[in-house]
Amino acid sequence: MSLNIKVEKTTNPKTKPDANNLVFGHNFTDHMFIMDYTEGIGWHDPRVIPYQPISLDPSTMVLHYGQAIFEGLKAYKAKDGRVLLFRPNKNMERINISNERICIPPIDENFAIEAIRTLVDIDKDWIPEAEGTSLYIRPFIIATDPYLGVRPSNTYMFMIILSPVGMYYPEGINPVKIYVEPSYVRAVKGGIGFAKTPGNYAASLKAQVEAEAKGYTQVLWLDGIERKYIEEVGTMNVFFKIKGKVVTPALEGSILAGITRDSTIALLKHWEIPVVERRISIEEIFEAQAKGTLEEAFGTGTAAVISPIGELNWAGNKILINEGKTGELSARIYDTITGMQNGSLADELGWIMVL
Ligand code: COI
């Protein structure tokens, strides 16, 4: 795709937030990217404009039927001043997997990476440099036909916004308490669980709110049919270390194929630590704990990177994993991925794109 990205710079730059007090997803940079899709024309008019509200007709389809997808990735500034992106090709591949499921026309993955690079370059002074911070990149697509019938839209907007962020969970890399969700399910095979689409996140809110009211940070999702097999933790993929071996639920249609999940599996293989993708029942985890073989548990995701699980509550039975402390392997994976991302460690696996 050889489209030129038009650039209109802001004449009124904002004050940047204090990099030492950043929370996740509250601040946005000076610019945003937009590109439109019209049936018969394709994607057109890519442009960077000053960050601003968008105006939508109240009948716009996305507001009613949720035909939308999104992504999340991060840019870091290395000590030597280079701007680094972590595996942006994987996010753009996944955009098209989500698009296909939600009936949104595909985007040109290389062009979308160019759009990200153009925008991040314009707002690179917004990349925070304090420990644990980064510039979160949120590409997303929404259906924009003003129409109330249920069918795929004929028009769309692809946008990218940028947010300087700190840790996703206030706990940071400290372990979180997790409630094993007995009633609500996140997704089922044949549904949309493998797509990064807003409906999955809307469906997760009630369980999250109820778990928070009980003093837990998030829920552990079980499968939608037998309520037996582990799927995800909150908005993250989940891993367990049992007797020296690492296991994570296999991707069988209802689980999001996380990029941090993929990176974790690749790193474990690189380190020659056994790792298996398979079905894991919640019973197996509690049995392993009873036998003393459950060594660590952690979530993986772009926003938090690695989030150790310190406690699990399953129907009132509580277990403390690794005495509620961050495990050695969890910390090693966190340090390695964030080290590669921020340029303090060598890019041994070829994951870094320099802007
Ligand atoms: C992630 O990056 O882990 C997520 O999916 C969370 C995001 C929706 C904020």
PDB file of C-alpha atoms in Angstrom, residues 43-345:
ATOM      1  CA  TRP A  43      -8.798   2.284   3.185  1.00  0.00           C
ATOM      2  CA  HIS A  44      -8.079   5.904   2.356  1.00  0.00           C
ATOM      3  CA  ASP A  45      -6.994   9.311   3.648  1.00  0.00           C
ATOM      4  CA  PRO A  46      -4.441   8.288   6.279  1.00  0.00           C
ATOM      5  CA  ARG A  47      -3.564  11.309   8.391  1.00  0.00           C
ATOM      6  CA  VAL A  48      -2.002  12.420  11.637  1.00  0.00           C
ATOM      7  CA  ILE A  49      -3.931  15.239  13.287  1.00  0.00           C
ATOM      8  CA  PRO A  50      -3.876  16.962  16.686  1.00  0.00           C
ATOM      9  CA  TYR A  51      -5.416  14.695  19.386  1.00  0.00           C
ATOM     10  CA  GLN A  52      -9.083  15.621  19.583  1.00  0.00           C
ATOM     11  CA  PRO A  53     -12.592  14.241  20.147  1.00  0.00           C
ATOM     12  CA  ILE A  54     -14.246  12.584  17.164  1.00  0.00           C
ATOM     13  CA  SER A  55     -17.790  13.352  16.162  1.00  0.00           C
ATOM     14  CA  LEU A  56     -20.151  10.430  15.491  1.00  0.00           C
ATOM     15  CA  ASP A  57     -23.819  10.321  14.555  1.00  0.00           C
ATOM     16  CA  PRO A  58     -25.789   8.792  17.479  1.00  0.00           C
ATOM     17  CA  SER A  59     -26.850   5.972  15.128  1.00  0.00           C
ATOM     18  CA  THR A  60     -23.228   4.978  14.359  1.00  0.00           C
ATOM     19  CA  MET A  61     -23.158   1.187  14.255  1.00  0.00           C
ATOM     20  CA  VAL A  62     -20.262   0.649  16.648  1.00  0.00           C
ATOM     21  CA  LEU A  63     -22.227   2.360  19.424  1.00  0.00           C
ATOM     22  CA  HIS A  64     -25.058  -0.141  19.093  1.00  0.00           C
ATOM     23  CA  TYR A  65     -23.595  -3.482  18.035  1.00  0.00           C
ATOM     24  CA  GLY A  66     -19.949  -3.212  19.073  1.00  0.00           C
ATOM     25  CA  GLN A  67     -18.428  -3.959  15.678  1.00  0.00           C
ATOM     26  CA  ALA A  68     -14.890  -2.973  16.615  1.00  0.00           C
ATOM     27  CA  ILE A  69     -11.443  -4.368  17.338  1.00  0.00           C
ATOM     28  CA  PHE A  70      -8.397  -3.010  19.115  1.00  0.00           C
ATOM     29  CA  GLU A  71      -4.746  -3.704  19.831  1.00  0.00           C
ATOM     30  CA  GLY A  72      -2.195  -2.722  22.448  1.00  0.00           C
ATOM     31  CA  LEU A  73       1.576  -2.465  22.159  1.00  0.00           C
ATOM     32  CA  LYS A  74       4.317  -0.324  23.646  1.00  0.00           C
ATOM     33  CA  ALA A  75       7.170   1.966  22.620  1.00  0.00           C
ATOM     34  CA  TYR A  76      10.188   2.496  24.860  1.00  0.00           C
ATOM     35  CA  LYS A  77      13.046   4.956  24.798  1.00  0.00           C
ATOM     36  CA  ALA A  78      16.435   3.268  25.273  1.00  0.00           C
ATOM     37  CA  LYS A  79      19.202   4.913  27.316  1.00  0.00           C
ATOM     38  CA  ASP A  80      20.996   5.758  24.036  1.00  0.00           C
ATOM     39  CA  GLY A  81      17.908   7.629  22.794  1.00  0.00           C
ATOM     40  CA  ARG A  82      16.696   4.984  20.300  1.00  0.00           C
ATOM     41  CA  VAL A  83      12.919   4.464  20.195  1.00  0.00           C
ATOM     42  CA  LEU A  84      12.042   0.761  20.325  1.00  0.00           C
ATOM     43  CA  LEU A  85       8.863  -1.102  19.414  1.00  0.00           C
ATOM     44  CA  PHE A  86       8.255  -4.677  20.606  1.00  0.00           C
ATOM     45  CA  ARG A  87       7.040  -7.126  17.924  1.00  0.00           C
ATOM     46  CA  PRO A  88       4.586  -4.710  16.216  1.00  0.00           C
ATOM     47  CA  ASN A  89       4.188  -7.198  13.358  1.00  0.00           C
ATOM     48  CA  LYS A  90       2.491  -9.648  15.775  1.00  0.00           C
ATOM     49  CA  ASN A  91      -0.110  -7.040  16.788  1.00  0.00           C
ATOM     50  CA  MET A  92      -0.823  -6.167  13.183  1.00  0.00           C
ATOM     51  CA  GLU A  93      -1.196  -9.875  12.303  1.00  0.00           C
ATOM     52  CA  ARG A  94      -3.664 -10.180  15.167  1.00  0.00           C
ATOM     53  CA  ILE A  95      -5.632  -7.114  14.026  1.00  0.00           C
ATOM     54  CA  ASN A  96      -6.467  -8.994  10.856  1.00  0.00           C
ATOM     55  CA  ILE A  97      -7.391 -12.163  12.789  1.00  0.00           C
ATOM     56  CA  SER A  98      -9.786 -10.058  14.893  1.00  0.00           C
ATOM     57  CA  ASN A  99     -11.028  -8.188  11.796  1.00  0.00           C
ATOM     58  CA  GLU A 100     -11.869 -11.429  10.046  1.00  0.00           C
ATOM     59  CA  ARG A 101     -13.997 -12.646  12.978  1.00  0.00           C
ATOM     60  CA  ILE A 102     -15.824  -9.321  13.409  1.00  0.00           C
ATOM     61  CA  CYS A 103     -16.427  -8.819   9.627  1.00  0.00           C
ATOM     62  CA  ILE A 104     -14.146  -5.780   9.381  1.00  0.00           C
ATOM     63  CA  PRO A 105     -12.141  -5.468   6.149  1.00  0.00           C
ATOM     64  CA  PRO A 106      -8.433  -6.312   6.527  1.00  0.00           C
ATOM     65  CA  ILE A 107      -5.788  -3.645   6.846  1.00  0.00           C
ATOM     66  CA  ASP A 108      -2.361  -3.682   5.207  1.00  0.00           C
ATOM     67  CA  GLU A 109      -0.182  -4.839   8.105  1.00  0.00           C
ATOM     68  CA  ASN A 110       2.990  -3.140   6.877  1.00  0.00           C
ATOM     69  CA  PHE A 111       1.170   0.116   6.274  1.00  0.00           C
ATOM     70  CA  ALA A 112      -0.333  -0.037   9.762  1.00  0.00           C
ATOM     71  CA  ILE A 113       3.198  -0.449  11.192  1.00  0.00           C
ATOM     72  CA  GLU A 114       4.250   2.598   9.135  1.00  0.00           C
ATOM     73  CA  ALA A 115       1.315   4.525  10.614  1.00  0.00           C
ATOM     74  CA  ILE A 116       2.432   3.570  14.143  1.00  0.00           C
ATOM     75  CA  ARG A 117       6.027   4.566  13.384  1.00  0.00           C
ATOM     76  CA  THR A 118       4.971   7.913  11.911  1.00  0.00           C
ATOM     77  CA  LEU A 119       2.771   8.768  14.891  1.00  0.00           C
ATOM     78  CA  VAL A 120       5.248   7.588  17.551  1.00  0.00           C
ATOM     79  CA  ASP A 121       8.031   9.536  15.841  1.00  0.00           C
ATOM     80  CA  ILE A 122       5.946  12.743  15.930  1.00  0.00           C
ATOM     81  CA  ASP A 123       5.128  12.246  19.637  1.00  0.00           C
ATOM     82  CA  LYS A 124       8.411  10.635  20.699  1.00  0.00           C
ATOM     83  CA  ASP A 125       9.051  13.300  23.344  1.00  0.00           C
ATOM     84  CA  TRP A 126       6.065  11.805  25.167  1.00  0.00           C
ATOM     85  CA  ILE A 127       7.789   8.446  25.734  1.00  0.00           C
ATOM     86  CA  PRO A 128       8.409   8.374  29.492  1.00  0.00           C
ATOM     87  CA  GLU A 129      11.780   7.158  30.698  1.00  0.00           C
ATOM     88  CA  ALA A 130      11.175   6.368  34.381  1.00  0.00           C
ATOM     89  CA  GLU A 131      11.506   2.722  35.484  1.00  0.00           C
ATOM     90  CA  GLY A 132       8.411   0.658  34.583  1.00  0.00           C
ATOM     91  CA  THR A 133       6.951   3.280  32.223  1.00  0.00           C
ATOM     92  CA  SER A 134       6.392   3.235  28.445  1.00  0.00           C
ATOM     93  CA  LEU A 135       4.268   4.732  25.693  1.00  0.00           C
ATOM     94  CA  TYR A 136       1.200   2.518  25.237  1.00  0.00           C
ATOM     95  CA  ILE A 137      -0.019   2.411  21.640  1.00  0.00           C
ATOM     96  CA  ARG A 138      -3.708   1.723  21.076  1.00  0.00           C
ATOM     97  CA  PRO A 139      -4.715   1.047  17.451  1.00  0.00           C
ATOM     98  CA  PHE A 140      -8.439   0.379  16.975  1.00  0.00           C
ATOM     99  CA  ILE A 141     -11.102   0.127  14.289  1.00  0.00           C
ATOM    100  CA  ILE A 142     -14.769   1.065  14.615  1.00  0.00           C
ATOM    101  CA  ALA A 143     -17.788   0.554  12.341  1.00  0.00           C
ATOM    102  CA  THR A 144     -19.109   3.965  11.314  1.00  0.00           C
ATOM    103  CA  ASP A 145     -22.250   3.530   9.162  1.00  0.00           C
ATOM    104  CA  PRO A 146     -25.118   5.597  10.644  1.00  0.00           C
ATOM    105  CA  TYR A 147     -27.593   2.695  10.567  1.00  0.00           C
ATOM    106  CA  LEU A 148     -29.556   0.602  13.049  1.00  0.00           C
ATOM    107  CA  GLY A 149     -29.944  -2.643  11.090  1.00  0.00           C
ATOM    108  CA  VAL A 150     -27.750  -5.542  12.133  1.00  0.00           C
ATOM    109  CA  ARG A 151     -25.182  -6.202   9.398  1.00  0.00           C
ATOM    110  CA  PRO A 152     -21.499  -5.424   8.861  1.00  0.00           C
ATOM    111  CA  SER A 153     -20.875  -1.720   8.319  1.00  0.00           C
ATOM    112  CA  ASN A 154     -19.750  -0.424   4.921  1.00  0.00           C
ATOM    113  CA  THR A 155     -17.549   2.268   6.450  1.00  0.00           C
ATOM    114  CA  TYR A 156     -14.929   2.174   9.212  1.00  0.00           C
ATOM    115  CA  MET A 157     -12.347   4.322  10.956  1.00  0.00           C
ATOM    116  CA  PHE A 158      -8.910   3.026  11.922  1.00  0.00           C
ATOM    117  CA  MET A 159      -7.344   5.151  14.628  1.00  0.00           C
ATOM    118  CA  ILE A 160      -4.202   5.077  16.728  1.00  0.00           C
ATOM    119  CA  ILE A 161      -3.831   6.932  20.017  1.00  0.00           C
ATOM    120  CA  LEU A 162      -0.835   7.020  22.352  1.00  0.00           C
ATOM    121  CA  SER A 163      -0.738   7.082  26.132  1.00  0.00           C
ATOM    122  CA  PRO A 164       2.320   7.440  28.395  1.00  0.00           C
ATOM    123  CA  VAL A 165       1.758   4.771  31.042  1.00  0.00           C
ATOM    124  CA  GLY A 166       3.025   3.401  34.323  1.00  0.00           C
ATOM    125  CA  MET A 167       2.193  -0.001  35.812  1.00  0.00           C
ATOM    126  CA  TYR A 168      -1.185  -1.519  34.830  1.00  0.00           C
ATOM    127  CA  TYR A 169      -1.911  -2.919  38.291  1.00  0.00           C
ATOM    128  CA  PRO A 170      -0.980  -0.800  41.310  1.00  0.00           C
ATOM    129  CA  GLU A 171       0.649  -4.018  42.620  1.00  0.00           C
ATOM    130  CA  GLY A 172       3.189  -3.770  39.728  1.00  0.00           C
ATOM    131  CA  ILE A 173       5.275  -6.934  39.688  1.00  0.00           C
ATOM    132  CA  ASN A 174       4.003  -7.832  43.183  1.00  0.00           C
ATOM    133  CA  PRO A 175       1.601 -10.785  43.308  1.00  0.00           C
ATOM    134  CA  VAL A 176      -2.146 -10.227  42.926  1.00  0.00           C
ATOM    135  CA  LYS A 177      -5.030 -12.053  44.602  1.00  0.00           C
ATOM    136  CA  ILE A 178      -7.266 -13.908  42.155  1.00  0.00           C
ATOM    137  CA  TYR A 179     -10.810 -15.241  42.557  1.00  0.00           C
ATOM    138  CA  VAL A 180     -11.680 -18.374  40.557  1.00  0.00           C
ATOM    139  CA  GLU A 181     -14.899 -17.341  38.790  1.00  0.00           C
ATOM    140  CA  PRO A 182     -17.625 -19.946  39.378  1.00  0.00           C
ATOM    141  CA  SER A 183     -20.577 -18.480  37.432  1.00  0.00           C
ATOM    142  CA  TYR A 184     -19.675 -16.063  34.682  1.00  0.00           C
ATOM    143  CA  VAL A 185     -17.648 -17.117  31.653  1.00  0.00           C
ATOM    144  CA  ARG A 186     -15.568 -14.953  29.381  1.00  0.00           C
ATOM    145  CA  ALA A 187     -15.956 -16.810  26.102  1.00  0.00           C
ATOM    146  CA  VAL A 188     -16.803 -20.121  24.464  1.00  0.00           C
ATOM    147  CA  LYS A 189     -15.403 -21.920  21.453  1.00  0.00           C
ATOM    148  CA  GLY A 190     -17.114 -20.620  18.338  1.00  0.00           C
ATOM    149  CA  GLY A 191     -17.574 -17.232  20.002  1.00  0.00           C
ATOM    150  CA  ILE A 192     -15.249 -14.229  19.916  1.00  0.00           C
ATOM    151  CA  GLY A 193     -12.817 -15.061  22.737  1.00  0.00           C
ATOM    152  CA  PHE A 194      -9.814 -15.273  20.420  1.00  0.00           C
ATOM    153  CA  ALA A 195     -10.495 -11.843  18.885  1.00  0.00           C
ATOM    154  CA  LYS A 196      -9.397  -8.600  20.522  1.00  0.00           C
ATOM    155  CA  THR A 197     -12.819  -7.015  20.398  1.00  0.00           C
ATOM    156  CA  PRO A 198     -14.581  -4.820  22.971  1.00  0.00           C
ATOM    157  CA  GLY A 199     -17.409  -7.326  23.615  1.00  0.00           C
ATOM    158  CA  ASN A 200     -15.025  -9.677  25.423  1.00  0.00           C
ATOM    159  CA  TYR A 201     -14.029  -6.902  27.808  1.00  0.00           C
ATOM    160  CA  ALA A 202     -17.633  -5.771  28.387  1.00  0.00           C
ATOM    161  CA  ALA A 203     -18.537  -9.393  29.181  1.00  0.00           C
ATOM    162  CA  SER A 204     -15.753  -9.560  31.768  1.00  0.00           C
ATOM    163  CA  LEU A 205     -16.714  -6.503  33.817  1.00  0.00           C
ATOM    164  CA  LYS A 206     -19.345  -7.986  36.103  1.00  0.00           C
ATOM    165  CA  ALA A 207     -17.073 -10.760  37.344  1.00  0.00           C
ATOM    166  CA  GLN A 208     -14.252  -8.251  37.849  1.00  0.00           C
ATOM    167  CA  VAL A 209     -16.481  -5.890  39.851  1.00  0.00           C
ATOM    168  CA  GLU A 210     -17.760  -8.731  42.044  1.00  0.00           C
ATOM    169  CA  ALA A 211     -14.247 -10.092  42.616  1.00  0.00           C
ATOM    170  CA  GLU A 212     -12.988  -6.610  43.532  1.00  0.00           C
ATOM    171  CA  ALA A 213     -15.824  -6.258  46.056  1.00  0.00           C
ATOM    172  CA  LYS A 214     -14.542  -9.467  47.692  1.00  0.00           C
ATOM    173  CA  GLY A 215     -11.009  -8.029  47.896  1.00  0.00           C
ATOM    174  CA  TYR A 216      -9.542  -9.680  44.779  1.00  0.00           C
ATOM    175  CA  THR A 217      -7.726  -7.932  41.926  1.00  0.00           C
ATOM    176  CA  GLN A 218      -9.141 -10.099  39.144  1.00  0.00           C
ATOM    177  CA  VAL A 219     -10.755 -13.421  38.293  1.00  0.00           C
ATOM    178  CA  LEU A 220      -9.453 -16.685  36.899  1.00  0.00           C
ATOM    179  CA  TRP A 221     -11.730 -17.671  34.015  1.00  0.00           C
ATOM    180  CA  LEU A 222     -12.802 -21.276  33.566  1.00  0.00           C
ATOM    181  CA  ASP A 223     -14.115 -22.795  30.329  1.00  0.00           C
ATOM    182  CA  GLY A 224     -17.723 -22.071  29.397  1.00  0.00           C
ATOM    183  CA  ILE A 225     -18.871 -25.681  29.067  1.00  0.00           C
ATOM    184  CA  GLU A 226     -17.513 -27.737  31.948  1.00  0.00           C
ATOM    185  CA  ARG A 227     -16.399 -24.826  34.188  1.00  0.00           C
ATOM    186  CA  LYS A 228     -13.364 -26.932  34.853  1.00  0.00           C
ATOM    187  CA  TYR A 229     -10.501 -25.935  32.587  1.00  0.00           C
ATOM    188  CA  ILE A 230      -8.508 -22.749  33.082  1.00  0.00           C
ATOM    189  CA  GLU A 231      -8.687 -20.177  30.263  1.00  0.00           C
ATOM    190  CA  GLU A 232      -7.325 -16.742  31.208  1.00  0.00           C
ATOM    191  CA  VAL A 233      -6.716 -14.530  34.235  1.00  0.00           C
ATOM    192  CA  GLY A 234      -8.487 -11.154  34.070  1.00  0.00           C
ATOM    193  CA  THR A 235      -7.464  -9.722  30.695  1.00  0.00           C
ATOM    194  CA  MET A 236      -4.261 -11.807  30.579  1.00  0.00           C
ATOM    195  CA  ASN A 237      -3.076 -15.263  29.568  1.00  0.00           C
ATOM    196  CA  VAL A 238      -2.031 -17.492  32.439  1.00  0.00           C
ATOM    197  CA  PHE A 239       0.933 -19.769  33.202  1.00  0.00           C
ATOM    198  CA  PHE A 240       1.699 -22.218  36.039  1.00  0.00           C
ATOM    199  CA  LYS A 241       5.014 -23.749  37.040  1.00  0.00           C
ATOM    200  CA  ILE A 242       4.551 -27.237  38.450  1.00  0.00           C
ATOM    201  CA  LYS A 243       7.550 -29.347  39.458  1.00  0.00           C
ATOM    202  CA  GLY A 244       9.942 -27.425  37.223  1.00  0.00           C
ATOM    203  CA  LYS A 245       7.670 -27.565  34.156  1.00  0.00           C
ATOM    204  CA  VAL A 246       5.642 -24.651  32.847  1.00  0.00           C
ATOM    205  CA  VAL A 247       2.090 -25.154  31.557  1.00  0.00           C
ATOM    206  CA  THR A 248      -0.334 -22.752  29.918  1.00  0.00           C
ATOM    207  CA  PRO A 249      -3.803 -23.365  28.462  1.00  0.00           C
ATOM    208  CA  ALA A 250      -3.705 -24.372  24.791  1.00  0.00           C
ATOM    209  CA  LEU A 251      -5.317 -21.974  22.307  1.00  0.00           C
ATOM    210  CA  GLU A 252      -8.473 -23.835  21.374  1.00  0.00           C
ATOM    211  CA  GLY A 253     -10.657 -20.985  20.132  1.00  0.00           C
ATOM    212  CA  SER A 254     -11.846 -19.179  23.249  1.00  0.00           C
ATOM    213  CA  ILE A 255      -8.515 -17.769  24.432  1.00  0.00           C
ATOM    214  CA  LEU A 256      -6.726 -14.670  23.099  1.00  0.00           C
ATOM    215  CA  ALA A 257      -3.361 -15.491  21.507  1.00  0.00           C
ATOM    216  CA  GLY A 258      -1.362 -13.033  23.589  1.00  0.00           C
ATOM    217  CA  ILE A 259       1.898 -11.665  22.257  1.00  0.00           C
ATOM    218  CA  THR A 260       3.444 -11.680  25.737  1.00  0.00           C
ATOM    219  CA  ARG A 261       2.183 -15.295  25.997  1.00  0.00           C
ATOM    220  CA  ASP A 262       3.965 -16.132  22.748  1.00  0.00           C
ATOM    221  CA  SER A 263       7.124 -14.308  23.888  1.00  0.00           C
ATOM    222  CA  THR A 264       7.069 -16.123  27.252  1.00  0.00           C
ATOM    223  CA  ILE A 265       6.808 -19.529  25.564  1.00  0.00           C
ATOM    224  CA  ALA A 266       9.629 -18.613  23.161  1.00  0.00           C
ATOM    225  CA  LEU A 267      11.869 -17.422  26.020  1.00  0.00           C
ATOM    226  CA  LEU A 268      11.240 -20.580  28.064  1.00  0.00           C
ATOM    227  CA  LYS A 269      12.179 -22.701  25.040  1.00  0.00           C
ATOM    228  CA  HIS A 270      15.263 -20.526  24.508  1.00  0.00           C
ATOM    229  CA  TRP A 271      16.245 -21.148  28.142  1.00  0.00           C
ATOM    230  CA  GLU A 272      15.491 -24.879  27.752  1.00  0.00           C
ATOM    231  CA  ILE A 273      12.850 -24.777  30.472  1.00  0.00           C
ATOM    232  CA  PRO A 274      10.110 -27.312  29.639  1.00  0.00           C
ATOM    233  CA  VAL A 275       6.854 -25.598  28.579  1.00  0.00           C
ATOM    234  CA  VAL A 276       3.642 -27.250  27.431  1.00  0.00           C
ATOM    235  CA  GLU A 277       0.396 -25.825  25.996  1.00  0.00           C
ATOM    236  CA  ARG A 278      -2.499 -28.056  27.058  1.00  0.00           C
ATOM    237  CA  ARG A 279      -5.761 -28.177  28.974  1.00  0.00           C
ATOM    238  CA  ILE A 280      -5.274 -27.534  32.709  1.00  0.00           C
ATOM    239  CA  SER A 281      -8.086 -28.094  35.171  1.00  0.00           C
ATOM    240  CA  ILE A 282      -8.463 -25.962  38.265  1.00  0.00           C
ATOM    241  CA  GLU A 283      -8.466 -29.211  40.269  1.00  0.00           C
ATOM    242  CA  GLU A 284      -5.005 -30.016  38.962  1.00  0.00           C
ATOM    243  CA  ILE A 285      -3.682 -26.694  40.267  1.00  0.00           C
ATOM    244  CA  PHE A 286      -5.166 -27.199  43.737  1.00  0.00           C
ATOM    245  CA  GLU A 287      -3.882 -30.802  43.796  1.00  0.00           C
ATOM    246  CA  ALA A 288      -0.395 -29.645  42.818  1.00  0.00           C
ATOM    247  CA  GLN A 289      -0.495 -27.122  45.654  1.00  0.00           C
ATOM    248  CA  ALA A 290      -1.580 -29.877  48.096  1.00  0.00           C
ATOM    249  CA  LYS A 291       1.351 -32.033  46.939  1.00  0.00           C
ATOM    250  CA  GLY A 292       3.743 -29.097  47.230  1.00  0.00           C
ATOM    251  CA  THR A 293       4.565 -29.091  43.508  1.00  0.00           C
ATOM    252  CA  LEU A 294       2.885 -25.813  42.475  1.00  0.00           C
ATOM    253  CA  GLU A 295       5.832 -23.440  42.319  1.00  0.00           C
ATOM    254  CA  GLU A 296       4.576 -20.299  40.543  1.00  0.00           C
ATOM    255  CA  ALA A 297       1.601 -18.835  38.724  1.00  0.00           C
ATOM    256  CA  PHE A 298       1.519 -15.660  36.647  1.00  0.00           C
ATOM    257  CA  GLY A 299      -0.477 -13.748  34.063  1.00  0.00           C
ATOM    258  CA  THR A 300       1.060 -12.392  30.851  1.00  0.00           C
ATOM    259  CA  GLY A 301      -0.173  -9.384  28.876  1.00  0.00           C
ATOM    260  CA  THR A 302       1.088  -6.312  27.091  1.00  0.00           C
ATOM    261  CA  ALA A 303      -0.186  -3.875  29.694  1.00  0.00           C
ATOM    262  CA  ALA A 304       1.239  -5.524  32.842  1.00  0.00           C
ATOM    263  CA  VAL A 305       3.836  -7.756  31.066  1.00  0.00           C
ATOM    264  CA  ILE A 306       4.015 -10.324  33.932  1.00  0.00           C
ATOM    265  CA  SER A 307       1.648 -10.300  36.875  1.00  0.00           C
ATOM    266  CA  PRO A 308       2.431 -12.958  39.491  1.00  0.00           C
ATOM    267  CA  ILE A 309      -0.516 -14.648  41.212  1.00  0.00           C
ATOM    268  CA  GLY A 310      -0.008 -14.801  44.976  1.00  0.00           C
ATOM    269  CA  GLU A 311      -3.353 -16.224  46.033  1.00  0.00           C
ATOM    270  CA  LEU A 312      -6.175 -18.196  44.444  1.00  0.00           C
ATOM    271  CA  ASN A 313      -9.626 -18.582  45.964  1.00  0.00           C
ATOM    272  CA  TRP A 314     -11.682 -21.417  44.471  1.00  0.00           C
ATOM    273  CA  ALA A 315     -15.104 -21.831  46.087  1.00  0.00           C
ATOM    274  CA  GLY A 316     -13.784 -20.636  49.418  1.00  0.00           C
ATOM    275  CA  ASN A 317     -10.617 -22.783  49.339  1.00  0.00           C
ATOM    276  CA  LYS A 318      -7.671 -20.437  49.387  1.00  0.00           C
ATOM    277  CA  ILE A 319      -4.121 -21.255  48.387  1.00  0.00           C
ATOM    278  CA  LEU A 320      -1.048 -19.100  48.745  1.00  0.00           C
ATOM    279  CA  ILE A 321       1.301 -19.639  45.816  1.00  0.00           C
ATOM    280  CA  ASN A 322       5.051 -19.377  46.469  1.00  0.00           C
ATOM    281  CA  GLU A 323       4.141 -17.974  49.918  1.00  0.00           C
ATOM    282  CA  GLY A 324       2.471 -15.044  48.174  1.00  0.00           C
ATOM    283  CA  LYS A 325       5.817 -13.840  46.814  1.00  0.00           C
ATOM    284  CA  THR A 326       6.986 -13.098  43.257  1.00  0.00           C
ATOM    285  CA  GLY A 327       8.571 -16.285  41.901  1.00  0.00           C
ATOM    286  CA  GLU A 328      12.072 -16.504  40.493  1.00  0.00           C
ATOM    287  CA  LEU A 329      10.879 -17.477  37.019  1.00  0.00           C
ATOM    288  CA  SER A 330       8.158 -14.786  36.929  1.00  0.00           C
ATOM    289  CA  ALA A 331      10.779 -12.162  37.806  1.00  0.00           C
ATOM    290  CA  ARG A 332      13.249 -13.544  35.247  1.00  0.00           C
ATOM    291  CA  ILE A 333      10.658 -13.385  32.450  1.00  0.00           C
ATOM    292  CA  TYR A 334       9.560  -9.884  33.494  1.00  0.00           C
ATOM    293  CA  ASP A 335      13.150  -8.620  33.670  1.00  0.00           C
ATOM    294  CA  THR A 336      14.059 -10.180  30.327  1.00  0.00           C
ATOM    295  CA  ILE A 337      11.038  -8.990  28.355  1.00  0.00           C
ATOM    296  CA  THR A 338      11.108  -5.466  29.800  1.00  0.00           C
ATOM    297  CA  GLY A 339      14.906  -5.382  29.423  1.00  0.00           C
ATOM    298  CA  MET A 340      14.609  -6.251  25.729  1.00  0.00           C
ATOM    299  CA  GLN A 341      11.763  -3.752  25.352  1.00  0.00           C
ATOM    300  CA  ASN A 342      13.691  -0.865  26.894  1.00  0.00           C
ATOM    301  CA  GLY A 343      16.972  -1.753  25.200  1.00  0.00           C
ATOM    302  CA  SER A 344      18.919  -2.574  28.387  1.00  0.00           C
ATOM    303  CA  LEU A 345      19.197  -6.248  27.316  1.00  0.00           C
TER     304      LEU A 345
END
